[in-house]
Short mmCIF file of C-alpha atoms and ligand atoms in Angstrom, two decimals:
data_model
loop_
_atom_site.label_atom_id
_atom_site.label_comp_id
_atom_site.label_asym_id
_atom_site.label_seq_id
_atom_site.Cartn_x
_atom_site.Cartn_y
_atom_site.Cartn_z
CA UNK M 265 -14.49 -14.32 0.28
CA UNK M 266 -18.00 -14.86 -2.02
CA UNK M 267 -18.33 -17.14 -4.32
CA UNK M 268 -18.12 -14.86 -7.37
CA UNK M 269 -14.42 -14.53 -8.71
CA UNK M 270 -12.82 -11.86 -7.16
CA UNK M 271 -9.65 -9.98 -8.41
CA UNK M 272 -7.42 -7.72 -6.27
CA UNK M 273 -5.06 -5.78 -7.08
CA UNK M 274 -2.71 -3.07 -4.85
CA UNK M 275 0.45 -1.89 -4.74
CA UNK M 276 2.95 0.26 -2.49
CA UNK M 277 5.55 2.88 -3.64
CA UNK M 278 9.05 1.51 -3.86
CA UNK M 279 10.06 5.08 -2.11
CA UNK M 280 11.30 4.96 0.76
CA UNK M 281 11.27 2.46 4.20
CA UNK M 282 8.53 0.17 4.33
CA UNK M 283 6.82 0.88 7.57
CA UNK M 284 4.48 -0.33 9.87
CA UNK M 285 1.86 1.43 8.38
CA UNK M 286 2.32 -0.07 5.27
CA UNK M 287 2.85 -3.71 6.90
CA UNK M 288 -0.52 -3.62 8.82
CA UNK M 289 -2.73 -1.25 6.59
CA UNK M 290 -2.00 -3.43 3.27
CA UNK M 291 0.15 -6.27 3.10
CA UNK M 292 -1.06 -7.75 5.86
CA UNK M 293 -4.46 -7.61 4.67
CA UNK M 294 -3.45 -8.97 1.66
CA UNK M 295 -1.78 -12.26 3.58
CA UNK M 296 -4.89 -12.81 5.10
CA UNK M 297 -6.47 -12.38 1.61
CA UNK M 298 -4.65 -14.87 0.26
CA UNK M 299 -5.82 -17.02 2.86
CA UNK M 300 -8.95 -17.28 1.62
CA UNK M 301 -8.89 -17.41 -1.57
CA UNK M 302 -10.66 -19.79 -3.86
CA UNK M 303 -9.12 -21.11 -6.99
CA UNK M 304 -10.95 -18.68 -9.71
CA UNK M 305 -9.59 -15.42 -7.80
CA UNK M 306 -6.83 -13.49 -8.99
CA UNK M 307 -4.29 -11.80 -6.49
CA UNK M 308 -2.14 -9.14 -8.18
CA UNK M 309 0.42 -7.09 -6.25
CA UNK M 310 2.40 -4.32 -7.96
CA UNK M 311 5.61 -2.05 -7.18
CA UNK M 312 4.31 1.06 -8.48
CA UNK M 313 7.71 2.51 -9.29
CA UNK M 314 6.06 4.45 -12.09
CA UNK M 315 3.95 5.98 -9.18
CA UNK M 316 7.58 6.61 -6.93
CA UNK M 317 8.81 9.06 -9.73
CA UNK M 318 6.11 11.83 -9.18
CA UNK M 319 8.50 13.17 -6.68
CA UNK M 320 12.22 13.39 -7.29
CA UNK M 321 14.04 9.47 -6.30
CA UNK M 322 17.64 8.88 -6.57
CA UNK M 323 18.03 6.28 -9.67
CA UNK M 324 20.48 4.16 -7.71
CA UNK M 325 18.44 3.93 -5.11
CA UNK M 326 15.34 3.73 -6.43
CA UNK M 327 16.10 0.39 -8.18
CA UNK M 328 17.32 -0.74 -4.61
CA UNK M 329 14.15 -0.33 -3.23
CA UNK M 330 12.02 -2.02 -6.09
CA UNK M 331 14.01 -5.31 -5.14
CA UNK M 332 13.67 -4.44 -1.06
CA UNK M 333 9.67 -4.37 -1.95
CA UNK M 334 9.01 -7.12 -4.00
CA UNK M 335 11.30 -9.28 -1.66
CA UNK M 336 9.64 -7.88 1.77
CA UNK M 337 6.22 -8.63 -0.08
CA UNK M 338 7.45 -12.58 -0.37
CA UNK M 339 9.23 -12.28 3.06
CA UNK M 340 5.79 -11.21 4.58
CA UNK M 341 4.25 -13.94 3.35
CA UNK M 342 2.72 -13.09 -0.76
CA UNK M 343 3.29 -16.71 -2.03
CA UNK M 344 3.63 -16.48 -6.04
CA UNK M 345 2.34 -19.52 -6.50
CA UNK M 346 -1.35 -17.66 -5.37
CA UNK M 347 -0.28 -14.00 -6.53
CA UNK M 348 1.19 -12.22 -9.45
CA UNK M 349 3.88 -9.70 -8.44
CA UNK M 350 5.45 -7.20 -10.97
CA UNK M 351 7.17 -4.12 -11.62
CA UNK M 352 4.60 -1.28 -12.94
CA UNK M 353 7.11 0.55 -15.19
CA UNK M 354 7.54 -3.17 -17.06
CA UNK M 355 4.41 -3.64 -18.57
CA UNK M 356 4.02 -0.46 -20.35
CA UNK M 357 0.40 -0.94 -20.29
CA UNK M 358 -0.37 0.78 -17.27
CA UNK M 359 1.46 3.94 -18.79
CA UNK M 360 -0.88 3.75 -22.26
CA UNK M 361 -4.41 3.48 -20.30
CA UNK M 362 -3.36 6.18 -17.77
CA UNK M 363 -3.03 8.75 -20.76
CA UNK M 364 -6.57 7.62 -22.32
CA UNK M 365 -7.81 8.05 -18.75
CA UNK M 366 -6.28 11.62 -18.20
CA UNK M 367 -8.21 12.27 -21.23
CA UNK M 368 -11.75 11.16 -19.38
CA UNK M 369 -10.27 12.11 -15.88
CA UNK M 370 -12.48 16.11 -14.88
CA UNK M 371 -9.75 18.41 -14.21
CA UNK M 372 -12.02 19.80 -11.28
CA UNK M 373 -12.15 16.28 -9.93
CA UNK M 374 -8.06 16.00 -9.91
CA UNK M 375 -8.31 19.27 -8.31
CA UNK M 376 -9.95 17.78 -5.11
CA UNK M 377 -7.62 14.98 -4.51
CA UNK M 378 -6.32 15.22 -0.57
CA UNK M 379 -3.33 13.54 -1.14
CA UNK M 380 -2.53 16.15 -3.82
CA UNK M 381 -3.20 19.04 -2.10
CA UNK M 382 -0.74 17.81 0.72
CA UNK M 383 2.07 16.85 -1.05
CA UNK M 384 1.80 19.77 -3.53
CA UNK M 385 2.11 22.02 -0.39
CA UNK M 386 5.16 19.68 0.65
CA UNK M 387 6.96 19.97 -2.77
CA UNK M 388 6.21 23.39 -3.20
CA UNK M 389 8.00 24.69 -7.33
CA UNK M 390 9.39 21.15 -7.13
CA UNK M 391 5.05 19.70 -7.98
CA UNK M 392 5.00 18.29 -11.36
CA UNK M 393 2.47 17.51 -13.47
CA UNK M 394 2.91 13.84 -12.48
CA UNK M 395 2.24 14.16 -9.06
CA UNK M 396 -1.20 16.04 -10.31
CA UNK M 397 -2.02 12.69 -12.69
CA UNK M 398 -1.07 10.36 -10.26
CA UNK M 399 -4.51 9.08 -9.77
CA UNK M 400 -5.25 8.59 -13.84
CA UNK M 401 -1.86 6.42 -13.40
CA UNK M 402 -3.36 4.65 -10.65
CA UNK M 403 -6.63 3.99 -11.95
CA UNK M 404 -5.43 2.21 -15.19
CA UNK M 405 -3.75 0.06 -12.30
CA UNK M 406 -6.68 -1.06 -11.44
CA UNK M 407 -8.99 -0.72 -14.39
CA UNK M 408 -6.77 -2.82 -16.79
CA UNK M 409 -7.33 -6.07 -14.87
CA UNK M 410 -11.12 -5.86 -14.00
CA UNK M 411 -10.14 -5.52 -10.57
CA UNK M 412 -13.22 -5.83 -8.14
CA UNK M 413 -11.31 -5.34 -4.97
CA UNK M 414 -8.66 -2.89 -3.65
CA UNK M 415 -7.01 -3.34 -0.34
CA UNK M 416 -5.28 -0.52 1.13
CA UNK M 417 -5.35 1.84 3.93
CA UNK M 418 -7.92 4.75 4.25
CA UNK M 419 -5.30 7.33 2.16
CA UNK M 420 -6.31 5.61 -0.80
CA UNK M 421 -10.22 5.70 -0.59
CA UNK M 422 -10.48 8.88 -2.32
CA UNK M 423 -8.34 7.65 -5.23
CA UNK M 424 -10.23 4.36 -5.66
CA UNK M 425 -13.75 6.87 -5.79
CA UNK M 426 -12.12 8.31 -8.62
CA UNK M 427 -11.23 4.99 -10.43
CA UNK M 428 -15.18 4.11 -10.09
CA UNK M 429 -16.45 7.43 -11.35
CA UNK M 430 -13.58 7.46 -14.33
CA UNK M 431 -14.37 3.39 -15.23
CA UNK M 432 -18.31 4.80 -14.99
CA UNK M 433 -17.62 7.65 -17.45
CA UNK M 434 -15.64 5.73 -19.92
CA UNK M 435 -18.36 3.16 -20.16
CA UNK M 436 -20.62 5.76 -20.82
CA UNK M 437 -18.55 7.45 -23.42
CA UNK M 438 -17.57 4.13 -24.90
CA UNK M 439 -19.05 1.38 -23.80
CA UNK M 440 -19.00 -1.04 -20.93
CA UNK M 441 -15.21 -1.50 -20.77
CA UNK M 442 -14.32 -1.43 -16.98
CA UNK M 443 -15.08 -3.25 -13.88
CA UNK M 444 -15.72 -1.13 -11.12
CA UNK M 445 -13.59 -1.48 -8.47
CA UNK M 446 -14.39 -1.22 -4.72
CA UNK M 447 -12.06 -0.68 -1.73
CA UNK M 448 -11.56 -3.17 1.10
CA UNK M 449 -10.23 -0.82 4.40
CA UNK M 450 -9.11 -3.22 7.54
CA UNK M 451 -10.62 -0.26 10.00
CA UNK M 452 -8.44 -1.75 12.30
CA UNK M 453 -5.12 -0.49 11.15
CA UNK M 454 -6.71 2.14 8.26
CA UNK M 455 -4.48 4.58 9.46
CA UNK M 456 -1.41 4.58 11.98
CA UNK M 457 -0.48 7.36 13.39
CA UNK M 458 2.95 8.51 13.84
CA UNK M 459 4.62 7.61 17.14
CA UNK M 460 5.79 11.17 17.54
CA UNK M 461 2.80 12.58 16.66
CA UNK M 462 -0.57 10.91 16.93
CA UNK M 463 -2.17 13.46 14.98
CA UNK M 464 0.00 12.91 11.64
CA UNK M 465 -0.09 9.34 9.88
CA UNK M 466 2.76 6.84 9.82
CA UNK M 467 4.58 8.03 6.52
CA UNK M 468 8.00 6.93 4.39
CA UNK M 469 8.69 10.59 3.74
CA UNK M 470 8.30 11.33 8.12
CA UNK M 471 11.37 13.22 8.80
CA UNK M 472 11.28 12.69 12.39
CA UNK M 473 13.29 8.87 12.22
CA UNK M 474 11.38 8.28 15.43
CA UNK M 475 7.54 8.78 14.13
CA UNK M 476 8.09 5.18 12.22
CA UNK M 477 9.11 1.52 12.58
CA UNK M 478 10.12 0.71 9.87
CA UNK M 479 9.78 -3.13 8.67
CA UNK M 480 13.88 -3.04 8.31
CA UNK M 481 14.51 -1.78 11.83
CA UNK M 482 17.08 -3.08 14.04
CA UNK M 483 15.12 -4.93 16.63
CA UNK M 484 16.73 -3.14 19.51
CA UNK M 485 15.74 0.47 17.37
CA UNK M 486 12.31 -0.62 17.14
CA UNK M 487 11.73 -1.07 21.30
CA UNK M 488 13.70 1.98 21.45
CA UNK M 489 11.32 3.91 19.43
CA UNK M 490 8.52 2.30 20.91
CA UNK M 491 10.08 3.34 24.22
CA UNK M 492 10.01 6.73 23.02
CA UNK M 493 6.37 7.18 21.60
CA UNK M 494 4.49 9.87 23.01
CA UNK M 495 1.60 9.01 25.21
CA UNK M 496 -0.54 11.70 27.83
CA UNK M 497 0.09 13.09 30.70
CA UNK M 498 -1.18 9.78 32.53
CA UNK M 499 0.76 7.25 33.46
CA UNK M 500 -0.93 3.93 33.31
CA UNK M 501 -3.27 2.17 30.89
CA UNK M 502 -6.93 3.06 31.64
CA UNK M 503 -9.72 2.68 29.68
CA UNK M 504 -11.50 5.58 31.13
CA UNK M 505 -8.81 7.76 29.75
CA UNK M 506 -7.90 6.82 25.51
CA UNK M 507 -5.35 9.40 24.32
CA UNK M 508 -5.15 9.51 20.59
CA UNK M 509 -1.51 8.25 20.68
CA UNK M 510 -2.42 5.61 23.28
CA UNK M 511 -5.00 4.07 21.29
CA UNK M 512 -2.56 3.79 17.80
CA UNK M 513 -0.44 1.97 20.27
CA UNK M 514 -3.08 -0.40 21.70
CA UNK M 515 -4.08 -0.78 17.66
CA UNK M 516 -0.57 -1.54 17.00
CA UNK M 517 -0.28 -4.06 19.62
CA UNK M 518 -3.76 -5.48 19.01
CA UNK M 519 -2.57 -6.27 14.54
CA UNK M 520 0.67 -7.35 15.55
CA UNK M 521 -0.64 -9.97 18.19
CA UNK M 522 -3.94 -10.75 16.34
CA UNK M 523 -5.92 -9.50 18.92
CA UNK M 524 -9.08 -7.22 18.90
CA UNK M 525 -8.29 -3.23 20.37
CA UNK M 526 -11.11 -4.27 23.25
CA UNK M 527 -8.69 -8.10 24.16
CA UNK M 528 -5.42 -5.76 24.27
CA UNK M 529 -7.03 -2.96 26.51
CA UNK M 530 -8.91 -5.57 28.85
CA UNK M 531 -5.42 -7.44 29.52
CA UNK M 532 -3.20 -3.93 29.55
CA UNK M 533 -5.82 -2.06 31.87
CA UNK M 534 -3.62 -0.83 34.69
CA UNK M 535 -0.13 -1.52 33.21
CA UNK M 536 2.12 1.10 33.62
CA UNK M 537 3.50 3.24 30.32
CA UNK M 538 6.88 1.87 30.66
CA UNK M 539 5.73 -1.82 30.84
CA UNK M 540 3.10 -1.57 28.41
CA UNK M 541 5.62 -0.05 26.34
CA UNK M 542 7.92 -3.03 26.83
CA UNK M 543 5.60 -5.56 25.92
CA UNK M 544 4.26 -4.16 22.71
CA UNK M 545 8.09 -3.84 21.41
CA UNK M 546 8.66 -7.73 22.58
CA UNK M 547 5.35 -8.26 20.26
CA UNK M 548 6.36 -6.07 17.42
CA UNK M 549 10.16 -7.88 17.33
CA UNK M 550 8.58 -11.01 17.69
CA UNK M 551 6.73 -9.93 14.59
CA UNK M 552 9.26 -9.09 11.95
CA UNK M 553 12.86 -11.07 13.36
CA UNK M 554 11.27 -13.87 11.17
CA UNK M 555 10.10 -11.91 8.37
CA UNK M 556 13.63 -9.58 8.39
CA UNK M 557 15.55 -13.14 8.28
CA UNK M 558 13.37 -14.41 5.16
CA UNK M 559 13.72 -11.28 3.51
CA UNK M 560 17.44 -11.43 3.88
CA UNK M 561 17.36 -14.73 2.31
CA UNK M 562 15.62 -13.49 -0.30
CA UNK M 563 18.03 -10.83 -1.54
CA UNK M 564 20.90 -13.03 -1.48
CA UNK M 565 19.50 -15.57 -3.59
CA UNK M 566 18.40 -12.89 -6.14
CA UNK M 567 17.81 -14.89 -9.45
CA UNK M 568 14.55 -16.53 -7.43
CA UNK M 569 13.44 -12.89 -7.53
CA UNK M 570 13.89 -11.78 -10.40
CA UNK M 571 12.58 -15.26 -12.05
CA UNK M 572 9.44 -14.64 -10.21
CA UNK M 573 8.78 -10.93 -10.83
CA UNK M 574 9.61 -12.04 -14.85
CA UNK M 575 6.92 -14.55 -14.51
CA UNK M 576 4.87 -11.55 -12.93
CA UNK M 577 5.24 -9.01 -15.22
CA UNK M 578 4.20 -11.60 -18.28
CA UNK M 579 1.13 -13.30 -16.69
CA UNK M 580 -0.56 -9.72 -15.73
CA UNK M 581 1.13 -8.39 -19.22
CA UNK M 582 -1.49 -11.16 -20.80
CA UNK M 583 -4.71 -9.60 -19.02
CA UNK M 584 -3.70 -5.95 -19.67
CA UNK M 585 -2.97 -5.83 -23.33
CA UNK M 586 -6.25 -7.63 -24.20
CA UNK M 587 -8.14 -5.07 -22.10
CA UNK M 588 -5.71 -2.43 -23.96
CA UNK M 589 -6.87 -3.91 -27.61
CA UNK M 590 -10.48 -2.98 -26.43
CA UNK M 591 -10.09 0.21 -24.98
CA UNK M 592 -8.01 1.31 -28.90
CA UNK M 593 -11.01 -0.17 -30.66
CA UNK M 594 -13.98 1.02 -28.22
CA UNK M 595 -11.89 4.82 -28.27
CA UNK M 596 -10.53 4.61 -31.78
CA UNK M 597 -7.15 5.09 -31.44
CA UNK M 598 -5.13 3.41 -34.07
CA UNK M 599 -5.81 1.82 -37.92
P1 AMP X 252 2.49 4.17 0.20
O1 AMP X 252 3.43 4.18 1.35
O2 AMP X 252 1.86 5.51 -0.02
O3 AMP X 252 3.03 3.54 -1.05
O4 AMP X 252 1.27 3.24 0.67
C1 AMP X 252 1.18 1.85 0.43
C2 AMP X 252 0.00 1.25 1.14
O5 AMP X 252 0.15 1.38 2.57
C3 AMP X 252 -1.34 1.91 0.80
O6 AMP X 252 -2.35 0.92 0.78
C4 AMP X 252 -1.56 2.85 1.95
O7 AMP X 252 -2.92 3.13 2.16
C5 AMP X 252 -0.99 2.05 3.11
N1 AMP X 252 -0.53 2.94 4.18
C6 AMP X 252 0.48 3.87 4.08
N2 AMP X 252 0.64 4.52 5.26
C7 AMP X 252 -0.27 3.98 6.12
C8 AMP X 252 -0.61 4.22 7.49
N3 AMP X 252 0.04 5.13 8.22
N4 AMP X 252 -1.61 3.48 8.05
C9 AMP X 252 -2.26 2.55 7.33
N5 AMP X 252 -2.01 2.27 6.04
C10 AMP X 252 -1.03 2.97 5.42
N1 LIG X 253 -1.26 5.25 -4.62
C1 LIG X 253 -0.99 4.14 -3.76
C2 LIG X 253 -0.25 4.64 -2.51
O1 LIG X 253 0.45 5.58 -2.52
C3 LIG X 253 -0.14 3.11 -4.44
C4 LIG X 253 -0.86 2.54 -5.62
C5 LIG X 253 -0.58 2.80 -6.93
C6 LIG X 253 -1.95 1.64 -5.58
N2 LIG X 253 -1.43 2.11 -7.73
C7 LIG X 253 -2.27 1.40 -6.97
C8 LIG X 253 -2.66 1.03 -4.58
C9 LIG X 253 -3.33 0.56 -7.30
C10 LIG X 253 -3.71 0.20 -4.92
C11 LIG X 253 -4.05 -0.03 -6.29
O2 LIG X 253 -0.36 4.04 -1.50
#
C-alpha cells in the first residue's frame, strides 16, 4: 500500500447466498488489504441492505442475512479492530447524500448503467425507481468518507466511473467537496463464471443451485457441484486446449490455493477431468470448513456482533455527518 493514507470502503448485498464469487472477487481482497495496512488507513466494510431493497426481499429474511454477512465478513477474516463494519440503512447518512447526488447524477448517464439494463430486463413491471438510483445510493457510499479506494469485482467498475464523474461535477457546482475514488479489480478472480455456464457470472440470484458454491455449502455439496461443472468436450487438462469453463476452474483453484493460473495449469497439465475435479473440491473444502466453523461461532455468540456492528455504525456515523454538514452548507440546503 503507498505511503499516503488510504481509505477503502466496499460492501456486498445482504440478498441472497454469499458465493464464491463474492468470497474471491471482494472479501478476499479485502483480507489481504488489511494485511497491509499502515496505521493512518481506514478500512470500512458495509452491508448495503439499503442497496438489497431495490428488488423485492422477504423482511424476515432479509434481517437474517444482514447478520449471516456481517458475521461471514469476521469469519473470513475482517478483524474490527483494523476495519469498521456497519449496517447502511443505520446511519441515515448514506440515504441524505444519495438524494443530493440524484440531483447532480445525468439522467442519460443512469440510463447507460449495465447492471441496470440487466436486471431491469430480469424484473420486468416489478423495476422500481430504486433499482434505477441505485448507483446515486452507492456513490454517497463512497463519497461520504473520502474514500480513495474501492475493491470489488469488475461488475462494479462502471458504477465506481460514475461516483468519479458525479464527485467531479459536484465539486464543480459547489466546490471541492469529494475525494475521488478509484477501483482496485484483483484480475485474477474479477469475474467467476458460473459452473453451469461459463458464459454467465457467478450470481446470488442464479437459479440453477448448481452454477454457485456458495460460502454456506455443505462440504460434500460443494465437491458435488464441482463434480458437476461443465467443462469441453476434452477430457484431460491441456494447456493447448483452455475452454472458457476450464479456465474459471483453474482460476478458482489457483485463489483458493494461492497460486498463480500459470502454477495450477503447469502442475494439472495432463490430469484427467474427474481428478482435477477432485482436487480442486478437496482445495475449495479445505478453504471454507474453517471459515463455516468460525462463522458458526459467531452467530451463536450474537451480542459480540451486534456490539461490534454498534461500534461500526457510530465510528463511520462520525466521518459521514461532518462531510454531510459540508455538503448542506456548500449546496444550501437548510437555515
Ligand atoms: P453483490 O453480490 O452484487 O452484492 O456483490 C458483492 C461484491 O462481490 C462486489 O464487489 C462484486 O463485484 C463481487 N462479485 C459478485 N459476483 C462476482 C463474481 N461472479 N466474480 C467476482 N466478483 C463478484
Ligand atoms: N453495488 C455493489 C454490488 O452490488 C454493492 C455496493 C453498494 C458497494 N455500495 C457500495 C460496493 C460501495 C462498493 C462500494 O456489488
Amino acid at each position: 500500500m503507498s505511503t499516503k493514507k488510504e481509505i477503502i470502503f466496499s460492501g456486498i448485498q445482504p440478498s441472497g447466498n454469499l458465493h464464491l464469487g463474492n468470497y474471491l472477487g471482494a472479501i478476499q481482497q479485502w483480507v489481504d488489504m488489511q494485511k497491509r495496512l499502515s496505521p493512518e488507513d481506514t478500512l470500512i466494510f458495509c452491508i448495503v441492505d439499503l442497496h438489497a431493497i431495490t428488488v423485492y426481499q422477504d423482511p424476515k429474511i432479509l434481517r437474517q442475512k444482514i447478520r449471516e454477512v456481517a458475521a461471514m465478513y469476521l469469519a473470513c477474516g475482517i478483524d474490527p479492530k483494523n476495519a469498521h463494519i456497519f449496517v447502511q440503512s443505520e446511519n441515515p447518512d448514506h440515504t441524505y447524500l444519495s438524494w443530493v447526488l440524484d440531483c447532480v447524477v445525468p439522467y442519460g448517464q443512469m440510463l447507460r448503467m449495465t447492471q441496470f439494463k440487466d436486471k431491469s430486463q430480469k424484473q420486468q413491471e416489478g423495476t422500481t425507481v430504486g433499482l434505477f438510483n441505485y448507483p446515486a445510493l452507492m456513490a454517497a457510499d463512497i463519497l461520504l468518507y473520502d474514500t480513495t479506494t474501492v475493491p470489488v469485482g469488475e461488475d462494479q467498475k462502471q458504477h465506481i466511473e460514475l461516483t468519479r464523474d458525479v464527485a467531479e461535477k459536484f465539486n464543480s457546482m459547489y466546490g471541492e467537496t469529494f475525494v475521488l475514488p478509484k477501483d482496485q479489480i484483483d484480475t485474477s478472480a474479477a469475474r467467476i463464471m458460473s459452473l453451469q455456464n461459463p458464459l454467465s457470472k457467478m450470481s446470488k440470484s442464479d437459479a440453477d443451485p448448481f452454477g454457485s458454491i456458495y460460502l454456506l455449502d455443505e462440504p460434500d455439496e460443494m465437491i458435488k457441484k464441482l463434480k458437476r461443472a461443465v467443462t469441453d468436450s476434452g477430457s484431460a487438462v491441456s494447456s493447448e486446449n483452455l475452454s472458457p469453463a476450464l479456465t474459471n476452474l483453474i482460476s478458482i483453484f489457483g485463489k483458493v490455493t494461492n497460486r498463480s493460473f500459470e502454477q495450477v495449469l503447469k502442475t494439472c497439465e495432463g490430469l484427467s477431468y474427474g481428478a482435477f475435479k477432485t482436487q480442486l473440491g478437496e482445495a475449495v473444502v479445505a478453504k471454507f470448513e474453517p471459515i463455516q466453523k468460525k462463522y458458526r461461532a459467531l452467530l451463536e455468540e450474537s451480542g459480540e456482533l451486534d456490539r461490534i456492528l454498534d461500534q461500526g455504525c457510530a465510528a463511520v456515523s462520525v466521518y459521514s455527518s461532518a462531510k454531510i454538514q459540508v455538503v448542506k452548507e456548500r449546496v444550501g440546503l437548510g437555515r
